[in-house]
Amino acid sequence: MRKRLTNVLSLGVKELRSVRADPVLVLLVLYTFTFAVYAVATGAKLEVEHASVAIVDEDRSELSGRIKAAILEPFFKPAQEIGASEIDRAMDLNRYTFVIEVPPKFEADLLAGRKPSVQINVDATAMAQAGNGAVYLQNIVSQEVLSYAQRAEGTSKLPINLVVRSKFNPNLASHWFTAVMQVINNITILSVILTGAALIREREHGTVEHLLVMPVTPVDIMLAKIWANGLVILVAALVSLNVVVELLLKVPVAGSLALFLAGAVIYQFSVTALGILIATFTTSMPQFGLLAMPILVVMNLLSGSTTPMESMPLWLQNVMQLSPSTHFVSFAQAILYRGADLSIVWPQLLAMTAIGAAFFGVSLMRFRNAIAAAQ
Amino acid sequence: MNEMIAPRRLAQAAGVAASLEAVSHRYGKSIALDDVSITIPAGCMAGLIGPDGVGKSTLLALIAGVRRIQTGAVRALDGDMHSAAHRQQCYARIAYMPQGLGRNLYPTLSVFENLDFIGRLFGQGQAERKARIGDLLRSTGLDPFPDRPAGKLSGGMKQKLSLCGALIHDPDLLILDEPTTGVDPLSRRQFWELIDRIRARRPQMSVVVATAYMEEAERYDWLAAMDAGRIIATGTPAELKARTNARDLEQAFVSLLPEPKRQAHRGVQIPMRIPQSGPPAIEANGLTMRFGDFVAVDHVSFRIEKGEIFGFLGSNGCGKSTTMKMLTGLLPASEGKASLLGQPIDAQNIETRRRVGYMSQSFSLYRELTVRQNLQLHARLFDLPEPEQGPRVVEMLQRFGLDQAADSNPESLPLGMRQRLQLAVAVLHKPEMLILDEPTSGVDPVARDQFWQYLVDLSRNEGVTIFLSTHFMNEAERCDRISLMHAGKVLAADTPKALTEARAAKSLEAAFIAYLEDASGVGAKSKADERIEARPEPPPRASRAMSASRFDFGRLWAYARRESVEIWRDLLRLAFALLGPIILMITFGYGISFDVEHLRYAALDQDQTVESRQLLESFEGSRYFSRRPDIVEPSQIERRLRSGDLKLAVEIPSGFGRDLLNNRIPEVGIWLDGAMPFRAETARGYVSGLALSYLADQAARRTGSSTSALPIGIETRFKYNQAFKSVFAIVPSVIMLMLVLIPAMLTAVGVVREKETGSIANFRSTPVTSLEFLVGKQIPYVVIALVSFLTLLALSLFLFGVPVKGSVVALLTGVILYVLASTGFGLVISTFTRTQVGAIFATAVIAMIPAVNFSGLLVPVSSLSGAGRFLGLAFPAAWFQQISVGTFTKSLGFAELWINHLALAVFAVVFIGAAAVVLRKQEA
């Protein structure tokens, strides 16, 4: 037993040296955990920001002027004024995502209590902005109209006061979410690629064949790859969380980092085992890349780290329970944002352990035959 | 064999085939050629000899015009190889066969297809190609298997096929770079017979060969010996031997070496073996290995005594390596029994492994670890006692002359040193048995002798059993016993002397060839070949005039055709190209949804009045919300949100109904889970909408009128997508994404693959131009991308129900232009990446950001500004996004979209043009 441990240790140290000797991989790890996290968190926002708005002002009253003036940065670019006949063409050419139409005699009709209508045209193909942007514009228009009407009449207040508070992210800043999720997606991608590539490289160079004639078992080889590559990613992920996410992006981390770390270790085990598993199905690096890519895209996009899990069809939600990433995302969200403790997240830990063990078991069964078949 | 290749007098060789003047060549810091001046005579067989890595290959590549000249002047066929015009003429007159077994062949293409492709590159018509290929295959003995894939040929056959490719256009200068390294003696002899016959037919042809076999060099007309980037001697073999007073060329070469290298060399002394009693070290009985239908090893039996040096000889692919792998337990035997050191072979038996040292045919140690680290790792894994590890590693370093190189990486060492390191690793743990698979292949004579001396010492002094395979006859002669293998069977096994005598042959080599000829029936065959020799030369080529032209559609088509056949036979790649986008489209289409529905909420109703229940009812009717069990006390709000059970909680205070009726403006608390901001934001919008409609209801109920709380109406019209479902926006965008990422990646890999496998040599040494090569490779991927588009279109129409509302013609035209641009982008990537992995990564990293973030997929282009906008516009994706979304959902046509089409066309032309300019025909 002690012999086995020293084997796993020596092989793992060798694995670390191999990683260090591959500048492309090191660069890739650094790039994805620093620049890519930062760029995606600050760049790819699903918030309504700088949305382009045009206004067709056929009223030319004080009220319509107020509405136009109330459309403000950073949510919207200043509203451009266009003619009624231009609406369709301008939206066809994607010049504006939103066009507000204020009808003639709007202000006069309002004061006369004739309940005029404002039309908001939304380019519904701009998915991320369209829905929420439309709501914002509705609110802006309502508020301007209400305050104008109140000033005119001194009446008409909303009869209830709706107080909306959002927990865990009071300002609903989207980079709080994307930054952490990006780190998680990177853990998935790099664990699979690094471990799988390490095995493929051994096979392409014939070194794994060499290992198999030495007093070393496949379990030793696999465990060594898992701990060494896992350690590299884990350290990179922790640094990324502490430096890029907490320090640079100023995202507060709510829960216990130690608990998160424990979960991350289990998750690492499952995805590095997956990397080995994929590698046993392929014989060369390009094949590995081609097979891993769709798997990784599905694991990342449908894990709940990009769009909400509940909006997926139920069957797809069930299928995604087989992916460890789904459990890790909900585990990480619970701990990092909502400050959950072990009593809440143990089912996820259990699921990840079970899936990881399954991946490991299947890889082990395939290991020796896959090596023999590759020749 | 000497009678086969009649040495010609040099006097016959009038003129000069090629000459170099003051040529130097460097790769980074290392010098490959150091101020070399040499004149190679024409019309004869000229050889370059010397150890590995002394610059032989570089010299040949410079003469062939496939490498760019750095300094000095190179002339070949009476012209300056510096001049592009002369090179363009030369491609049709020079044939170049690069180093490595069949490296310029396409493994999935058949023998005929490989030659047919090269014939097309030289502009030969169908009839001419057919006649020439038939002729070449007959004279090389490959005619029985025109349909066998090149990858399935043995090493010797691959080399013959390569040679056919080189000869298909009747070159005036034939350049062969180590054509027989790693080829068995019979194939080697057949190879040289073939060259001889061709030379007899076309005496004006000059041949320049680099070789590591001194026996072969004996038969050349003229030799140049090289060492460390310099020419150390030139002349006929007889002159070289006379100058050094040597018996054979091998000895002559050693004497020509500079002093320090020569000193390391001494002849191998083999003391008599004293037979030892005891069980055999290795015993195999009826060992058989099948791969599918193919029987690689067929009932092989042998016994090897303890302390014996046992040699395994045989043609390429005859099953030597497979047998050795079965003995080490790497491959489980299909049938038969074998035992090692008295133990039956068991892959799980760790104990036996400690007693055996194995060295595989190719270098199989860690390139990324230093020599010392490799040894240390093995010492630890073989469980040497801690205090012994250090001294043993030092001892190995000294014994194998590796102490100078202890801290360098194996990659930077010459082949001979690497082989020594492998041997050091194999013997590090003092095994009782060594299994060595071609341990000296590619090692120069001096290093080979050192290696053997050590093996002999181990066998004779330490009683180590050594089982090795080799292609070198002088090594076979040093073995105690040898076994001849062919096509998976052992033909004979005995001492070298007994085998030679049994065939009454002059040498072991002759005996070996006799055995092989008997076994394969080749002897009769080569007699038949000799008759072909008398055939008249095929009709003069009609092809030469056109093959120098600047652009030729035939050559482009040759590449397009070949690439298509290759893709068709690589199902994994094809599956990725077509199924990948479908899987991703389904994933995106179902999975990526910005429609927020079924938000889990619960209420804490502390009022329990009609009013409060009415407020909660308004939530219940909505598809956006789904109700969970009520919250009973305030502290639960926090807990249930934290656990993720709830995304939204409604808190109605006591007295809500009363306050509302009394116009006291009660407060309603809404708690959102902000962990996912997009969802929370959308939920907030829904809640305020619900609250407004609730209030309108309330007002209506109270006053009986229909006045709502808001004095105006706001109509929101979702244009292009009335139902406002994500899928209508996602589907056109996914098509945009799939048609840029995957075609670009496939194209880039397609070109880089040729660099990696070595078949790019065909581009460098034939008249094909960069543009023909690139566009030819691009066409099949354009077709694949178009097919892929059609499958995605079908998915979008029939699975997702997203119709094309606008102009179909505008969409199709856009797709064609877009795909031309994205494959063109792949070509650009391929010009600066070296490995397939690099090509995949570079394409993904470079294309992903503009295609995902700045194309209008996530954020409308109209919201972008500055660098983001520029990045978006500088990449085809943003332009196609307009066409895709415009034609699918906005009912648009050319009238609105033409500017995007124009932009895509410009991208296509610029990308392809840039790639053609950057891809240099010559290697650096």
Coordinates of C-alpha atoms in Angstrom, one line a residue, chain B residues 102-265:
Chain B
G102 CA 6.2 6.7 -46.7
R103 CA 5.9 10.1 -45.1
N104 CA 4.7 11.7 -48.3
L105 CA 2.0 9.1 -48.8
Y106 CA -1.7 9.4 -47.8
P107 CA -2.4 6.4 -45.6
T108 CA -6.1 6.1 -46.3
L109 CA -5.6 6.3 -50.1
S110 CA -5.0 3.2 -52.0
V111 CA -1.7 2.4 -53.8
F112 CA -3.3 3.4 -57.1
E113 CA -4.9 6.6 -55.8
N114 CA -1.7 7.8 -54.3
L115 CA 0.1 7.6 -57.6
D116 CA -2.9 8.9 -59.5
F117 CA -2.9 12.0 -57.4
I118 CA 0.7 12.7 -58.0
G119 CA 0.2 12.0 -61.7
R120 CA -2.5 14.7 -61.8
L121 CA -0.2 17.2 -60.1
F122 CA 2.2 16.8 -63.1
G123 CA -0.7 17.4 -65.4
Q124 CA -0.8 13.9 -66.9
G125 CA -3.9 12.9 -68.8
Q126 CA -6.0 9.9 -67.7
A127 CA -4.6 7.5 -70.3
E128 CA -1.0 8.6 -69.6
R129 CA -1.5 8.2 -65.8
K130 CA -3.0 4.8 -66.2
A131 CA -0.2 3.6 -68.5
R132 CA 2.6 5.0 -66.2
I133 CA 1.1 3.7 -63.0
G134 CA 0.6 0.2 -64.5
D135 CA 4.2 0.2 -65.6
L136 CA 5.6 1.4 -62.3
L137 CA 3.5 -1.0 -60.2
R138 CA 4.6 -3.9 -62.4
S139 CA 8.2 -3.1 -62.1
T140 CA 8.0 -2.6 -58.3
G141 CA 6.0 -5.8 -57.8
L142 CA 3.2 -3.8 -56.3
D143 CA 0.8 -4.7 -59.1
P144 CA -1.1 -7.3 -57.1
F145 CA -2.4 -4.7 -54.6
P146 CA -3.4 -1.5 -56.4
D147 CA -6.4 -1.2 -54.0
R148 CA -4.6 -1.7 -50.7
P149 CA -4.5 1.5 -48.5
A150 CA -1.0 2.9 -48.3
G151 CA -1.2 2.9 -44.5
K152 CA -1.6 -0.9 -44.5
L153 CA 1.6 -1.5 -46.5
S154 CA 4.8 -2.8 -44.9
G155 CA 7.7 -0.4 -44.6
G156 CA 9.5 -1.8 -47.7
M157 CA 6.3 -1.5 -49.8
K158 CA 5.7 2.0 -48.6
Q159 CA 9.2 3.0 -49.8
K160 CA 8.6 1.4 -53.1
L161 CA 5.3 3.2 -53.5
S162 CA 7.0 6.5 -52.6
L163 CA 9.6 5.8 -55.2
C164 CA 6.9 5.1 -57.8
G165 CA 5.5 8.5 -56.9
A166 CA 8.9 10.1 -57.4
L167 CA 9.4 8.4 -60.8
I168 CA 6.0 9.0 -62.2
H169 CA 7.2 12.0 -64.2
D170 CA 10.5 10.6 -65.4
P171 CA 12.7 13.0 -63.5
D172 CA 16.2 13.9 -64.6
L173 CA 17.4 14.2 -61.0
L174 CA 16.2 11.7 -58.3
I175 CA 16.9 12.7 -54.7
L176 CA 16.4 10.0 -52.1
D177 CA 16.7 10.8 -48.3
E178 CA 17.5 7.6 -46.4
P179 CA 15.1 5.5 -48.5
T180 CA 16.0 2.2 -46.8
T181 CA 16.3 3.1 -43.1
G182 CA 14.1 0.7 -41.2
V183 CA 13.5 -1.5 -44.2
D184 CA 14.3 -5.2 -44.0
P185 CA 17.1 -6.7 -46.1
L186 CA 14.9 -8.3 -48.8
S187 CA 12.9 -5.2 -49.4
R188 CA 16.1 -3.2 -49.4
R189 CA 17.6 -5.4 -52.1
Q190 CA 14.5 -5.2 -54.2
F191 CA 14.5 -1.5 -53.8
W192 CA 18.0 -1.1 -55.2
E193 CA 17.3 -3.6 -58.0
L194 CA 14.5 -1.4 -59.0
I195 CA 16.6 1.8 -59.0
D196 CA 19.2 -0.1 -61.1
R197 CA 16.6 -1.1 -63.7
I198 CA 15.3 2.4 -64.0
R199 CA 18.8 3.7 -64.4
A200 CA 19.5 1.1 -67.1
R201 CA 16.5 2.4 -68.9
R202 CA 17.2 6.1 -68.4
P203 CA 21.0 6.4 -68.1
Q204 CA 20.9 10.2 -68.2
M205 CA 19.1 10.3 -64.8
S206 CA 21.2 11.4 -61.8
V207 CA 20.5 9.9 -58.4
V208 CA 21.6 11.5 -55.1
V209 CA 21.0 9.3 -52.0
A210 CA 21.6 9.7 -48.3
T211 CA 22.1 6.5 -46.4
A212 CA 23.0 5.1 -43.0
Y213 CA 23.9 1.7 -44.4
M214 CA 27.6 1.4 -45.3
E215 CA 27.1 -1.8 -47.2
E216 CA 24.7 0.0 -49.6
A217 CA 27.1 2.9 -50.0
E218 CA 29.8 0.5 -51.2
R219 CA 27.9 0.1 -54.4
Y220 CA 27.5 3.8 -55.2
D221 CA 29.6 5.5 -57.9
W222 CA 30.5 8.5 -55.8
L223 CA 30.4 9.3 -52.1
A224 CA 30.5 12.4 -49.9
A225 CA 31.1 11.7 -46.2
M226 CA 29.7 14.2 -43.8
D227 CA 30.2 15.1 -40.2
A228 CA 28.9 18.0 -38.1
G229 CA 27.6 20.0 -41.0
R230 CA 30.8 19.6 -43.1
I231 CA 32.0 17.4 -45.9
I232 CA 34.9 15.4 -44.6
A233 CA 35.8 13.5 -47.8
T234 CA 34.6 12.8 -51.3
G235 CA 35.4 10.2 -53.9
T236 CA 34.5 6.7 -55.1
P237 CA 34.1 4.1 -52.4
A238 CA 37.4 2.5 -53.5
E239 CA 39.2 5.8 -53.2
L240 CA 37.9 6.4 -49.7
K241 CA 38.9 2.9 -48.6
A242 CA 42.3 3.3 -50.2
R243 CA 42.8 6.7 -48.5
T244 CA 42.2 5.2 -45.0
N245 CA 43.6 1.8 -45.6
A246 CA 40.3 0.3 -44.5
R247 CA 38.8 -3.1 -45.3
D248 CA 35.3 -1.9 -45.7
L249 CA 33.5 1.4 -45.9
E250 CA 32.3 1.3 -42.3
Q251 CA 35.9 1.2 -41.1
A252 CA 36.9 3.9 -43.6
F253 CA 34.1 6.1 -42.3
V254 CA 35.2 5.7 -38.7
S255 CA 38.8 6.6 -39.6
L256 CA 37.6 9.7 -41.4
L257 CA 36.0 11.0 -38.3
P258 CA 37.8 13.6 -36.2
E259 CA 40.0 12.4 -33.5
P260 CA 37.7 12.6 -30.3
K261 CA 34.9 10.7 -32.0
R262 CA 37.1 8.1 -33.3
Q263 CA 38.6 7.4 -30.0
A264 CA 35.3 6.4 -28.5
H265 CA 35.2 3.6 -31.0

